[in-house]
Amino acid sequence: MGMSGPSGKFVQMINRESESERRKLKRLKIRNSAYVILKPSDTGVGRLIDISMDGLTLDYITTRQPEIQPTKLDIFVNNSPFRLYEIPCRTITDFATFEAHDGSLSKRRRGIQFGKLTPTQQAHLEYFIQNHTEDQE
């Protein structure tokens, strides 16, 4: 399905089936602006969409197809000292939600699964979920 963007350029929207049926834990929507830094990465910073104790979803804008697979990530909240560091992770899904017709720019959505967390990382993640999310229902 296609549509014209604000600049008049053709933008393609790609729909993907929901991952929620395959998840073990329910994802919760982020209440405040929170961001993810993937490490290593060729995509920069992404906006956190939802999170659970076993993974998260983020959106990001890029000018190319991502080639580097991150193995760790940091999460930080806008206007807050809170930050989660060096969370082990792996990419489960990564797909374009919008693409410029000429391929010069795309908005992508990436699904991440967390690896084994230390007790400290787990406690900080629990704190983040309790204080920075809301139930989607």
PDB file of N, CA and C in Angstrom, residues 13 17 25 36 47 50 52 63 66 70-73 94 98 108 115 123 132:
ATOM      1  N   MET A  13       4.292   1.898   2.785  1.00  0.00           N
ATOM      2  CA  MET A  13       4.077   1.397   4.139  1.00  0.00           C
ATOM      3  C   MET A  13       4.050  -0.121   4.065  1.00  0.00           C
ATOM      4  N   GLU A  17       2.995  -8.893  10.421  1.00  0.00           N
ATOM      5  CA  GLU A  17       2.139  -9.540  11.402  1.00  0.00           C
ATOM      6  C   GLU A  17       2.646  -9.259  12.805  1.00  0.00           C
ATOM      7  N   LEU A  25       6.105 -12.735  27.564  1.00  0.00           N
ATOM      8  CA  LEU A  25       5.666 -11.704  28.494  1.00  0.00           C
ATOM      9  C   LEU A  25       5.023 -10.553  27.737  1.00  0.00           C
ATOM     10  N   VAL A  36      16.891   4.213  23.047  1.00  0.00           N
ATOM     11  CA  VAL A  36      17.763   3.042  23.071  1.00  0.00           C
ATOM     12  C   VAL A  36      18.986   3.330  22.217  1.00  0.00           C
ATOM     13  N   ARG A  47      13.865   5.294  19.302  1.00  0.00           N
ATOM     14  CA  ARG A  47      12.835   5.632  20.297  1.00  0.00           C
ATOM     15  C   ARG A  47      12.196   4.357  20.805  1.00  0.00           C
ATOM     16  N   ASP A  50       7.867  -0.094  23.321  1.00  0.00           N
ATOM     17  CA  ASP A  50       7.327  -0.911  24.400  1.00  0.00           C
ATOM     18  C   ASP A  50       8.422  -1.816  24.945  1.00  0.00           C
ATOM     19  N   SER A  52       9.251  -5.293  27.981  1.00  0.00           N
ATOM     20  CA  SER A  52       8.905  -6.289  28.997  1.00  0.00           C
ATOM     21  C   SER A  52      10.223  -6.758  29.607  1.00  0.00           C
ATOM     22  N   THR A  63      19.288   5.879   6.819  1.00  0.00           N
ATOM     23  CA  THR A  63      19.460   6.143   5.396  1.00  0.00           C
ATOM     24  C   THR A  63      19.962   4.905   4.657  1.00  0.00           C
ATOM     25  N   PRO A  66      20.301  -1.672   7.758  1.00  0.00           N
ATOM     26  CA  PRO A  66      21.240  -1.971   8.841  1.00  0.00           C
ATOM     27  C   PRO A  66      22.044  -3.235   8.553  1.00  0.00           C
ATOM     28  N   PRO A  70      23.523  -5.630  16.737  1.00  0.00           N
ATOM     29  CA  PRO A  70      23.934  -5.245  18.084  1.00  0.00           C
ATOM     30  C   PRO A  70      23.944  -6.431  19.043  1.00  0.00           C
ATOM     31  N   THR A  71      24.813  -6.367  20.035  1.00  0.00           N
ATOM     32  CA  THR A  71      24.887  -7.408  21.057  1.00  0.00           C
ATOM     33  C   THR A  71      24.586  -6.848  22.448  1.00  0.00           C
ATOM     34  N   LYS A  72      24.551  -5.516  22.566  1.00  0.00           N
ATOM     35  CA  LYS A  72      24.234  -4.855  23.837  1.00  0.00           C
ATOM     36  C   LYS A  72      23.445  -3.590  23.536  1.00  0.00           C
ATOM     37  N   LEU A  73      22.760  -3.079  24.567  1.00  0.00           N
ATOM     38  CA  LEU A  73      22.041  -1.821  24.410  1.00  0.00           C
ATOM     39  C   LEU A  73      22.012  -1.074  25.732  1.00  0.00           C
ATOM     40  N   ASP A  94      13.447  -6.825  12.261  1.00  0.00           N
ATOM     41  CA  ASP A  94      13.839  -5.485  11.846  1.00  0.00           C
ATOM     42  C   ASP A  94      13.248  -5.263  10.463  1.00  0.00           C
ATOM     43  N   PHE A  98       8.035   2.628   6.971  1.00  0.00           N
ATOM     44  CA  PHE A  98       7.881   3.602   5.890  1.00  0.00           C
ATOM     45  C   PHE A  98       9.199   3.675   5.144  1.00  0.00           C
ATOM     46  N   ARG A 108      12.236   2.416  10.524  1.00  0.00           N
ATOM     47  CA  ARG A 108      12.266   0.978  10.759  1.00  0.00           C
ATOM     48  C   ARG A 108      11.828   0.664  12.180  1.00  0.00           C
ATOM     49  N   GLY A 115      19.247 -10.820  26.474  1.00  0.00           N
ATOM     50  CA  GLY A 115      20.005 -11.999  26.861  1.00  0.00           C
ATOM     51  C   GLY A 115      19.950 -12.160  28.375  1.00  0.00           C
ATOM     52  N   ALA A 123      17.138  -5.879  38.310  1.00  0.00           N
ATOM     53  CA  ALA A 123      16.509  -4.966  39.259  1.00  0.00           C
ATOM     54  C   ALA A 123      16.257  -3.592  38.626  1.00  0.00           C
ATOM     55  N   HIS A 132       8.123   3.702  34.383  1.00  0.00           N
ATOM     56  CA  HIS A 132       8.115   4.398  33.093  1.00  0.00           C
ATOM     57  C   HIS A 132       7.228   3.749  32.032  1.00  0.00           C
TER      58      HIS A 132
END
